[in-house]
Short mmCIF file of C-alpha atoms in Angstrom, two decimals:
data_model
loop_
_atom_site.label_atom_id
_atom_site.label_comp_id
_atom_site.label_asym_id
_atom_site.label_seq_id
_atom_site.Cartn_x
_atom_site.Cartn_y
_atom_site.Cartn_z
CA UNK A 1 -26.22 9.95 -66.43
CA UNK A 2 -28.30 7.40 -68.36
CA UNK A 3 -31.82 8.44 -69.38
CA UNK A 4 -33.58 5.09 -69.91
CA UNK A 5 -36.77 6.32 -71.61
CA UNK A 6 -34.70 8.53 -73.93
CA UNK A 7 -32.57 5.57 -75.00
CA UNK A 8 -35.59 3.31 -75.46
CA UNK A 9 -37.49 5.98 -77.38
CA UNK A 10 -34.57 6.66 -79.68
CA UNK A 11 -34.02 2.94 -80.33
CA UNK A 12 -37.71 2.34 -81.06
CA UNK A 13 -37.88 5.40 -83.32
CA UNK A 14 -34.80 4.32 -85.23
CA UNK A 15 -36.30 0.88 -85.83
CA UNK A 16 -39.62 2.34 -87.03
CA UNK A 17 -38.59 5.44 -88.97
CA UNK A 18 -34.81 5.66 -89.27
CA UNK A 19 -33.07 8.86 -88.09
CA UNK A 20 -36.13 11.15 -87.96
CA UNK A 21 -37.92 8.52 -85.88
CA UNK A 22 -34.93 8.21 -83.55
CA UNK A 23 -34.90 11.98 -82.99
CA UNK A 24 -38.64 12.09 -82.29
CA UNK A 25 -38.48 9.02 -80.05
CA UNK A 26 -35.54 10.48 -78.15
CA UNK A 27 -37.38 13.76 -77.55
CA UNK A 28 -40.50 11.97 -76.32
CA UNK A 29 -38.38 9.70 -74.11
CA UNK A 30 -36.52 12.69 -72.68
CA UNK A 31 -39.83 14.30 -71.71
CA UNK A 32 -40.89 11.06 -70.01
CA UNK A 33 -37.55 10.77 -68.17
CA UNK A 34 -37.91 14.29 -66.82
CA UNK A 35 -41.55 13.86 -65.87
CA UNK A 36 -40.93 10.58 -64.00
CA UNK A 37 -37.48 11.66 -62.75
CA UNK A 38 -35.81 8.57 -64.17
CA UNK A 39 -32.03 8.80 -63.84
CA UNK A 40 -31.03 5.24 -64.63
CA UNK A 41 -32.18 1.71 -65.29
CA UNK A 42 -32.63 1.06 -61.56
CA UNK A 43 -35.25 3.82 -61.39
CA UNK A 44 -37.02 2.36 -64.40
CA UNK A 45 -37.04 -1.15 -62.92
CA UNK A 46 -38.44 0.21 -59.66
CA UNK A 47 -41.25 1.93 -61.56
CA UNK A 48 -42.06 -1.15 -63.60
CA UNK A 49 -41.83 -3.43 -60.56
CA UNK A 50 -44.26 -1.33 -58.55
CA UNK A 51 -41.95 -0.96 -55.54
CA UNK A 52 -39.82 2.11 -55.00
CA UNK A 53 -36.38 1.98 -53.49
CA UNK A 54 -36.66 2.05 -49.68
CA UNK A 55 -36.26 5.40 -47.93
CA UNK A 56 -33.27 5.83 -45.61
CA UNK A 57 -35.03 4.93 -42.36
CA UNK A 58 -37.07 2.23 -44.07
CA UNK A 59 -33.85 0.60 -45.30
CA UNK A 60 -32.46 0.53 -41.76
CA UNK A 61 -35.53 -1.24 -40.38
CA UNK A 62 -35.56 -3.70 -43.28
CA UNK A 63 -32.03 -4.62 -42.20
CA UNK A 64 -32.96 -4.85 -38.52
CA UNK A 65 -35.97 -7.06 -39.27
CA UNK A 66 -33.83 -9.43 -41.32
CA UNK A 67 -31.20 -9.56 -38.61
CA UNK A 68 -33.77 -10.30 -35.90
CA UNK A 69 -35.26 -13.18 -37.91
CA UNK A 70 -31.98 -14.60 -39.22
CA UNK A 71 -31.39 -16.84 -36.20
CA UNK A 72 -34.81 -18.45 -36.44
CA UNK A 73 -37.28 -16.36 -34.46
CA UNK A 74 -37.84 -12.81 -33.32
CA UNK A 75 -37.90 -12.37 -29.53
CA UNK A 76 -39.03 -9.51 -27.33
CA UNK A 77 -35.51 -8.11 -27.04
CA UNK A 78 -35.38 -7.65 -30.81
CA UNK A 79 -38.66 -5.75 -30.78
CA UNK A 80 -37.49 -3.57 -27.90
CA UNK A 81 -34.26 -2.78 -29.72
CA UNK A 82 -36.18 -1.81 -32.87
CA UNK A 83 -38.27 0.54 -30.74
CA UNK A 84 -35.10 1.95 -29.23
CA UNK A 85 -33.82 2.75 -32.73
CA UNK A 86 -37.10 4.54 -33.50
CA UNK A 87 -36.60 6.63 -30.38
CA UNK A 88 -32.96 7.26 -31.27
CA UNK A 89 -34.09 8.63 -34.65
CA UNK A 90 -36.93 10.63 -33.02
CA UNK A 91 -39.44 9.27 -35.55
CA UNK A 92 -42.91 10.77 -35.50
CA UNK A 93 -46.03 8.61 -35.48
CA UNK A 94 -46.10 8.20 -39.25
CA UNK A 95 -42.38 7.41 -39.30
CA UNK A 96 -42.84 4.77 -36.60
CA UNK A 97 -45.59 3.11 -38.62
CA UNK A 98 -43.33 2.97 -41.66
CA UNK A 99 -40.49 1.60 -39.53
CA UNK A 100 -42.72 -1.14 -38.09
CA UNK A 101 -43.89 -2.10 -41.58
CA UNK A 102 -40.30 -2.20 -42.83
CA UNK A 103 -39.18 -4.28 -39.82
CA UNK A 104 -41.96 -6.81 -40.51
CA UNK A 105 -41.13 -6.89 -44.22
CA UNK A 106 -37.45 -7.35 -43.40
CA UNK A 107 -38.27 -10.54 -41.53
CA UNK A 108 -39.48 -12.13 -44.78
CA UNK A 109 -36.05 -11.67 -46.41
CA UNK A 110 -37.63 -10.91 -49.78
CA UNK A 111 -36.08 -7.50 -50.42
CA UNK A 112 -32.80 -7.35 -52.29
CA UNK A 113 -30.77 -4.85 -50.26
CA UNK A 114 -27.59 -4.83 -52.33
CA UNK A 115 -28.31 -1.87 -54.60
CA UNK A 116 -29.98 0.27 -51.89
CA UNK A 117 -26.97 -0.30 -49.62
CA UNK A 118 -24.45 0.51 -52.32
CA UNK A 119 -26.14 3.91 -52.61
CA UNK A 120 -25.82 4.53 -48.86
CA UNK A 121 -22.06 4.44 -48.34
CA UNK A 122 -22.02 7.88 -46.77
CA UNK A 123 -24.35 6.49 -44.06
CA UNK A 124 -22.46 3.21 -43.69
CA UNK A 125 -21.28 3.71 -40.11
CA UNK A 126 -24.70 4.80 -38.87
CA UNK A 127 -26.38 1.76 -40.46
CA UNK A 128 -23.74 -0.70 -39.27
CA UNK A 129 -23.76 0.61 -35.70
CA UNK A 130 -27.53 0.06 -35.54
CA UNK A 131 -27.06 -3.48 -36.90
CA UNK A 132 -24.42 -4.32 -34.29
CA UNK A 133 -26.69 -2.98 -31.53
CA UNK A 134 -29.42 -5.33 -32.73
CA UNK A 135 -27.01 -8.26 -33.10
CA UNK A 136 -25.63 -7.88 -29.55
CA UNK A 137 -29.04 -7.47 -27.92
CA UNK A 138 -28.92 -11.06 -26.57
CA UNK A 139 -25.36 -10.68 -25.30
CA UNK A 140 -23.99 -12.79 -28.16
CA UNK A 141 -23.88 -12.59 -31.96
CA UNK A 142 -25.08 -15.74 -33.75
CA UNK A 143 -23.09 -16.70 -36.87
CA UNK A 144 -26.08 -16.01 -39.12
CA UNK A 145 -26.27 -12.41 -37.89
CA UNK A 146 -22.53 -11.83 -38.17
CA UNK A 147 -22.53 -13.16 -41.74
CA UNK A 148 -25.31 -10.76 -42.69
CA UNK A 149 -23.48 -7.79 -41.21
CA UNK A 150 -20.25 -8.79 -42.98
CA UNK A 151 -22.13 -9.04 -46.28
CA UNK A 152 -23.86 -5.70 -45.83
CA UNK A 153 -20.57 -4.15 -44.75
CA UNK A 154 -18.95 -5.38 -47.96
CA UNK A 155 -21.70 -3.73 -50.01
CA UNK A 156 -21.16 -0.54 -48.00
CA UNK A 157 -17.41 -0.61 -48.71
CA UNK A 158 -16.15 -1.87 -45.31
CA UNK A 159 -13.74 -4.78 -44.84
CA UNK A 160 -14.28 -7.49 -42.23
CA UNK A 161 -11.51 -6.27 -39.90
CA UNK A 162 -13.01 -2.80 -39.68
CA UNK A 163 -16.47 -4.29 -39.12
CA UNK A 164 -15.24 -6.49 -36.27
CA UNK A 165 -13.61 -3.51 -34.56
CA UNK A 166 -16.90 -1.62 -34.77
CA UNK A 167 -18.83 -4.61 -33.47
CA UNK A 168 -16.57 -4.97 -30.44
CA UNK A 169 -17.68 -1.52 -29.29
CA UNK A 170 -21.11 -2.99 -28.58
CA UNK A 171 -20.03 -6.28 -27.02
CA UNK A 172 -20.95 -6.61 -23.31
CA UNK A 173 -17.98 -6.31 -20.99
CA UNK A 174 -16.52 -9.58 -19.75
CA UNK A 175 -18.55 -11.06 -16.92
CA UNK A 176 -21.47 -8.71 -17.51
CA UNK A 177 -24.90 -10.14 -18.25
CA UNK A 178 -27.64 -8.23 -20.06
CA UNK A 179 -30.37 -6.77 -17.86
CA UNK A 180 -33.46 -9.02 -17.88
CA UNK A 181 -36.10 -7.69 -20.27
CA UNK A 182 -38.69 -7.76 -17.53
CA UNK A 183 -36.52 -6.27 -14.76
CA UNK A 184 -38.10 -5.13 -11.50
CA UNK A 185 -40.16 -1.97 -11.41
CA UNK A 186 -38.27 -0.54 -8.44
CA UNK A 187 -34.91 -1.19 -10.09
CA UNK A 188 -36.17 0.50 -13.27
CA UNK A 189 -37.26 3.58 -11.29
CA UNK A 190 -33.88 3.71 -9.58
CA UNK A 191 -32.00 3.50 -12.87
CA UNK A 192 -34.06 6.37 -14.32
CA UNK A 193 -33.59 8.46 -11.17
CA UNK A 194 -37.33 8.84 -10.48
CA UNK A 195 -39.80 7.43 -7.95
CA UNK A 196 -43.33 6.08 -7.86
CA UNK A 197 -44.74 9.56 -7.29
CA UNK A 198 -43.05 11.10 -10.33
CA UNK A 199 -45.33 12.56 -13.00
CA UNK A 200 -45.25 11.01 -16.50
CA UNK A 201 -43.55 14.08 -17.97
CA UNK A 202 -40.86 13.94 -15.26
CA UNK A 203 -40.18 10.31 -16.12
CA UNK A 204 -39.94 11.06 -19.84
CA UNK A 205 -37.60 14.01 -19.28
CA UNK A 206 -35.35 11.96 -17.01
CA UNK A 207 -35.23 9.16 -19.58
CA UNK A 208 -34.36 11.52 -22.45
CA UNK A 209 -31.75 13.37 -20.40
CA UNK A 210 -29.99 10.12 -19.47
CA UNK A 211 -30.11 8.86 -23.05
CA UNK A 212 -28.51 12.07 -24.26
CA UNK A 213 -25.79 11.85 -21.60
CA UNK A 214 -24.89 8.23 -22.39
CA UNK A 215 -25.51 8.18 -26.16
CA UNK A 216 -22.74 5.92 -27.60
CA UNK A 217 -22.87 7.51 -31.06
CA UNK A 218 -22.28 10.95 -29.52
CA UNK A 219 -19.33 9.61 -27.54
CA UNK A 220 -17.91 7.89 -30.62
CA UNK A 221 -18.08 11.21 -32.48
CA UNK A 222 -16.17 12.94 -29.69
CA UNK A 223 -13.31 10.39 -29.81
CA UNK A 224 -14.13 8.38 -26.67
CA UNK A 225 -12.25 5.13 -26.08
CA UNK A 226 -13.80 1.79 -27.15
CA UNK A 227 -14.16 0.84 -23.47
CA UNK A 228 -16.08 4.03 -22.74
CA UNK A 229 -18.33 3.43 -25.75
CA UNK A 230 -19.03 -0.15 -24.59
CA UNK A 231 -20.00 1.15 -21.16
CA UNK A 232 -22.29 3.77 -22.70
CA UNK A 233 -23.87 1.18 -25.00
CA UNK A 234 -24.67 -1.10 -22.07
CA UNK A 235 -26.03 1.81 -20.02
CA UNK A 236 -28.21 2.88 -22.95
CA UNK A 237 -29.55 -0.65 -23.33
CA UNK A 238 -30.43 -0.76 -19.63
CA UNK A 239 -32.13 2.65 -19.85
CA UNK A 240 -34.28 1.48 -22.76
CA UNK A 241 -35.29 -1.63 -20.86
CA UNK A 242 -35.96 0.30 -17.63
CA UNK A 243 -38.16 2.79 -19.44
CA UNK A 244 -40.07 -0.07 -21.10
CA UNK A 245 -40.76 -1.58 -17.64
CA UNK A 246 -41.94 1.76 -16.18
CA UNK A 247 -43.92 2.59 -19.29
CA UNK A 248 -45.82 -0.70 -19.13
CA UNK A 249 -46.42 -0.47 -15.40
CA UNK A 250 -47.60 3.16 -15.50
CA UNK A 251 -49.41 2.94 -18.82
CA UNK A 252 -47.32 5.73 -20.38
CA UNK A 253 -47.76 6.51 -24.06
#
């Protein structure tokens, strides 16, 4: 472990007062390292730069924002998918605000994600699955989005072949078109298994129950086939869109 303030203090002390100065500078630097919890030069640069490394969920939404903007403009489907990821993570109100801010910041492309991603290799599959869901939201993956995912995958320790296999799990089945973002209200009710007289809480419970039943990540963890995961991914996308239609029509929060 490198203690940056300790090293700097010792070097400055050595230059000013030889060995006694180095010892005193090292002790003072060590106290500063412990107080600020500096464990390396990256931590020190983050402190000096005024921007901390992004939190786990913040990093994900930085990635999703950059993906959404990479093909030129962000469309409603991208925003809906970002909201779906917030629901998937069960973020509270404060967490959703941070996710929205990170998504907006991601669109600017100003954050360097290489080092944060290299520290997230244990979460690589979770991050990459969310990226592929965003990339396939239009039923196709533009080259700019695929290139970004390949680059991020490389930083996360994945090769391109493994990434492509993962991405195929979220590709729409041949001949299947994505559900229109503004699908009919009646069709949305039917998909959720509710009716116009259903109470808001009934609608929310039905939506959550169906999401849990068709959750592609859960199926992937249980060893389901790629075809089954693709079906579940498409069903989940339709459920998100159906709930968005009902939510807007009924004014649900």
